[in-house]
């Protein structure tokens, strides 16, 4: 090819580069519903379920030293089990799916708070690292932690950008 004509490799690279964000958004938002072929819970997930479904909250409190995760995720999983859907592996997988869907929703909410019309960059990063989807959707505290982290950072950004009513507007002391 001449100097002004792009090579086939250049055209292919441009096409691939342009399609990466589209594929990433598709990957990040098309997490399928838990299918029966998903299989049983993993050992770590079974540990989380067993810990959350102990007979009493007192027993959970006495056993906290044996678990390395915060109590909030344990209580959320316990609440899910008490509501009814959490009596089977598929029910707990649904819990993970809802947390994963909430994570994508948190990305959308955070992007709106930050002033972006949609979370293209965030969804691209998630789509390029599909293990994030697997981690957030697992029946482990990671998903809830990541979801709350995204929302906390967005809320912190909002508070820093525009302090409103109820927020401190102290002036520095005069010398």
Short mmCIF file of C-alpha atoms in Angstrom, two decimals:
data_model
loop_
_atom_site.label_atom_id
_atom_site.label_comp_id
_atom_site.label_asym_id
_atom_site.label_seq_id
_atom_site.Cartn_x
_atom_site.Cartn_y
_atom_site.Cartn_z
CA UNK A 1 0.00 0.00 0.00
CA UNK A 2 0.98 3.58 -0.53
CA UNK A 3 1.70 6.10 2.17
CA UNK A 4 -1.83 7.49 2.22
CA UNK A 5 -3.57 4.11 2.15
CA UNK A 6 -3.94 2.32 5.47
CA UNK A 7 -2.81 -1.29 5.53
CA UNK A 8 -5.16 -4.17 6.21
CA UNK A 9 -3.57 -4.56 9.66
CA UNK A 10 -4.25 -0.90 10.49
CA UNK A 11 -7.88 -1.20 9.40
CA UNK A 12 -8.27 -4.38 11.45
CA UNK A 13 -6.72 -2.69 14.51
CA UNK A 14 -9.07 0.27 14.18
CA UNK A 15 -12.08 -2.03 13.84
CA UNK A 16 -11.02 -4.11 16.85
CA UNK A 17 -10.25 -0.98 18.87
CA UNK A 18 -13.65 0.49 18.10
CA UNK A 19 -15.45 -2.70 18.97
CA UNK A 20 -13.75 -3.29 22.33
CA UNK A 21 -15.97 -0.82 24.24
CA UNK A 22 -19.09 -2.27 22.63
CA UNK A 23 -18.05 -5.82 23.46
CA UNK A 24 -17.10 -4.77 26.99
CA UNK A 25 -20.49 -3.20 27.65
CA UNK A 26 -22.16 -6.32 26.28
CA UNK A 27 -19.99 -8.60 28.44
CA UNK A 28 -20.50 -6.54 31.59
CA UNK A 29 -24.26 -6.26 31.19
CA UNK A 30 -25.14 -9.67 29.80
CA UNK A 31 -24.39 -11.80 32.83
CA UNK A 32 -26.91 -14.61 32.33
CA UNK A 33 -29.32 -15.72 35.01
CA UNK A 34 -27.90 -18.57 37.04
CA UNK A 35 -28.57 -21.70 35.04
CA UNK A 36 -29.07 -25.15 36.52
CA UNK A 37 -25.77 -26.14 34.89
CA UNK A 38 -23.92 -23.63 37.08
CA UNK A 39 -23.36 -26.41 39.55
CA UNK A 40 -23.03 -26.53 43.27
CA UNK A 41 -21.60 -23.74 45.37
CA UNK A 42 -17.83 -23.59 45.71
CA UNK A 43 -16.14 -24.44 49.00
CA UNK A 44 -15.65 -20.75 49.88
CA UNK A 45 -19.27 -20.00 49.03
CA UNK A 46 -20.45 -22.91 51.16
CA UNK A 47 -18.37 -21.48 54.01
CA UNK A 48 -20.13 -18.11 53.65
CA UNK A 49 -23.57 -19.74 53.54
CA UNK A 50 -22.83 -21.99 56.52
CA UNK A 51 -21.57 -19.03 58.53
CA UNK A 52 -24.55 -16.83 57.64
CA UNK A 53 -27.12 -19.53 58.37
CA UNK A 54 -25.89 -20.47 61.84
CA UNK A 55 -28.81 -21.12 64.19
CA UNK A 56 -28.63 -17.76 65.99
CA UNK A 57 -27.11 -14.29 65.71
CA UNK A 58 -25.41 -14.90 69.05
CA UNK A 59 -23.58 -17.87 67.60
CA UNK A 60 -22.51 -15.77 64.62
CA UNK A 61 -21.26 -13.12 67.06
CA UNK A 62 -19.24 -15.68 69.02
CA UNK A 63 -17.79 -17.08 65.79
CA UNK A 64 -16.80 -13.75 64.18
CA UNK A 65 -13.16 -14.36 65.02
CA UNK A 66 -13.26 -17.35 62.67
CA UNK A 67 -14.44 -15.35 59.65
CA UNK A 68 -12.38 -12.72 57.88
CA UNK A 69 -15.27 -10.69 56.41
CA UNK A 70 -17.37 -7.87 57.84
CA UNK A 71 -20.66 -8.65 59.51
CA UNK A 72 -22.76 -6.69 56.97
CA UNK A 73 -22.28 -9.25 54.20
CA UNK A 74 -23.08 -12.10 56.59
CA UNK A 75 -26.28 -10.37 57.69
CA UNK A 76 -27.30 -9.69 54.06
CA UNK A 77 -26.81 -13.36 53.17
CA UNK A 78 -28.66 -14.42 56.32
CA UNK A 79 -31.56 -12.12 55.44
CA UNK A 80 -31.69 -13.63 51.96
CA UNK A 81 -31.82 -17.13 53.44
CA UNK A 82 -34.58 -16.11 55.87
CA UNK A 83 -36.64 -14.52 53.07
CA UNK A 84 -36.96 -17.90 51.40
CA UNK A 85 -35.00 -18.03 48.14
CA UNK A 86 -31.79 -19.00 49.92
CA UNK A 87 -32.58 -22.63 50.62
CA UNK A 88 -30.92 -24.05 47.52
CA UNK A 89 -27.70 -23.48 45.60
CA UNK A 90 -29.71 -21.86 42.80
CA UNK A 91 -31.32 -19.52 45.33
CA UNK A 92 -27.93 -18.43 46.60
CA UNK A 93 -26.70 -18.04 43.02
CA UNK A 94 -29.65 -15.70 42.46
CA UNK A 95 -28.41 -13.66 45.44
CA UNK A 96 -25.00 -13.38 43.75
CA UNK A 97 -26.64 -12.43 40.46
CA UNK A 98 -28.63 -9.65 42.15
CA UNK A 99 -25.47 -8.31 43.78
CA UNK A 100 -23.74 -8.39 40.37
CA UNK A 101 -26.65 -6.57 38.77
CA UNK A 102 -26.53 -4.07 41.61
CA UNK A 103 -22.83 -3.55 40.88
CA UNK A 104 -23.59 -2.61 37.27
CA UNK A 105 -26.35 -0.32 38.56
CA UNK A 106 -23.86 1.24 41.00
CA UNK A 107 -21.50 1.91 38.10
CA UNK A 108 -24.33 3.70 36.28
CA UNK A 109 -25.28 5.69 39.37
CA UNK A 110 -21.66 6.63 40.06
CA UNK A 111 -21.11 7.77 36.48
CA UNK A 112 -24.20 10.00 36.68
CA UNK A 113 -23.00 11.47 39.99
CA UNK A 114 -19.57 12.09 38.46
CA UNK A 115 -21.22 13.86 35.53
CA UNK A 116 -20.77 11.25 32.80
CA UNK A 117 -23.81 10.23 30.76
CA UNK A 118 -22.94 6.52 30.97
CA UNK A 119 -20.16 4.40 32.53
CA UNK A 120 -18.42 3.52 29.28
CA UNK A 121 -14.92 3.49 30.79
CA UNK A 122 -15.97 1.47 33.86
CA UNK A 123 -17.91 -1.08 31.84
CA UNK A 124 -15.01 -1.35 29.41
CA UNK A 125 -12.65 -2.17 32.26
CA UNK A 126 -15.10 -4.71 33.67
CA UNK A 127 -15.57 -6.25 30.22
CA UNK A 128 -11.82 -6.54 29.72
CA UNK A 129 -11.48 -8.32 33.07
CA UNK A 130 -14.39 -10.77 33.17
CA UNK A 131 -13.08 -12.27 36.41
CA UNK A 132 -14.56 -9.14 38.05
CA UNK A 133 -18.02 -10.34 37.01
CA UNK A 134 -17.32 -13.78 38.40
CA UNK A 135 -15.99 -12.33 41.67
CA UNK A 136 -18.85 -9.87 42.14
CA UNK A 137 -21.45 -12.55 41.38
CA UNK A 138 -20.03 -15.15 43.71
CA UNK A 139 -21.78 -15.86 47.00
CA UNK A 140 -18.97 -14.18 48.89
CA UNK A 141 -18.71 -10.74 50.48
CA UNK A 142 -16.56 -9.34 47.66
CA UNK A 143 -19.51 -8.33 45.49
CA UNK A 144 -21.35 -6.42 48.19
CA UNK A 145 -18.07 -4.78 49.22
CA UNK A 146 -17.26 -3.65 45.68
CA UNK A 147 -20.83 -2.41 45.14
CA UNK A 148 -20.73 -0.36 48.35
CA UNK A 149 -17.23 0.90 47.54
CA UNK A 150 -18.39 2.28 44.17
CA UNK A 151 -21.40 3.98 45.78
CA UNK A 152 -19.28 5.37 48.63
CA UNK A 153 -16.73 6.87 46.26
CA UNK A 154 -19.51 8.47 44.21
CA UNK A 155 -21.15 9.89 47.34
CA UNK A 156 -17.79 11.20 48.55
CA UNK A 157 -17.22 12.86 45.17
CA UNK A 158 -20.65 14.47 45.35
CA UNK A 159 -19.95 15.78 48.87
CA UNK A 160 -16.59 17.23 47.85
CA UNK A 161 -17.86 18.80 44.62
CA UNK A 162 -20.93 20.50 46.00
CA UNK A 163 -21.35 20.71 49.75
CA UNK A 164 -24.98 21.43 50.42
CA UNK A 165 -27.30 21.77 53.35
CA UNK A 166 -26.36 19.82 56.40
CA UNK A 167 -22.70 19.72 55.42
CA UNK A 168 -20.08 21.71 57.18
CA UNK A 169 -19.09 24.99 55.52
CA UNK A 170 -16.59 26.19 58.05
CA UNK A 171 -14.23 28.92 57.10
CA UNK A 172 -10.62 28.63 58.08
CA UNK A 173 -9.74 30.62 61.21
CA UNK A 174 -8.37 34.10 60.65
CA UNK A 175 -5.00 34.94 61.97
#
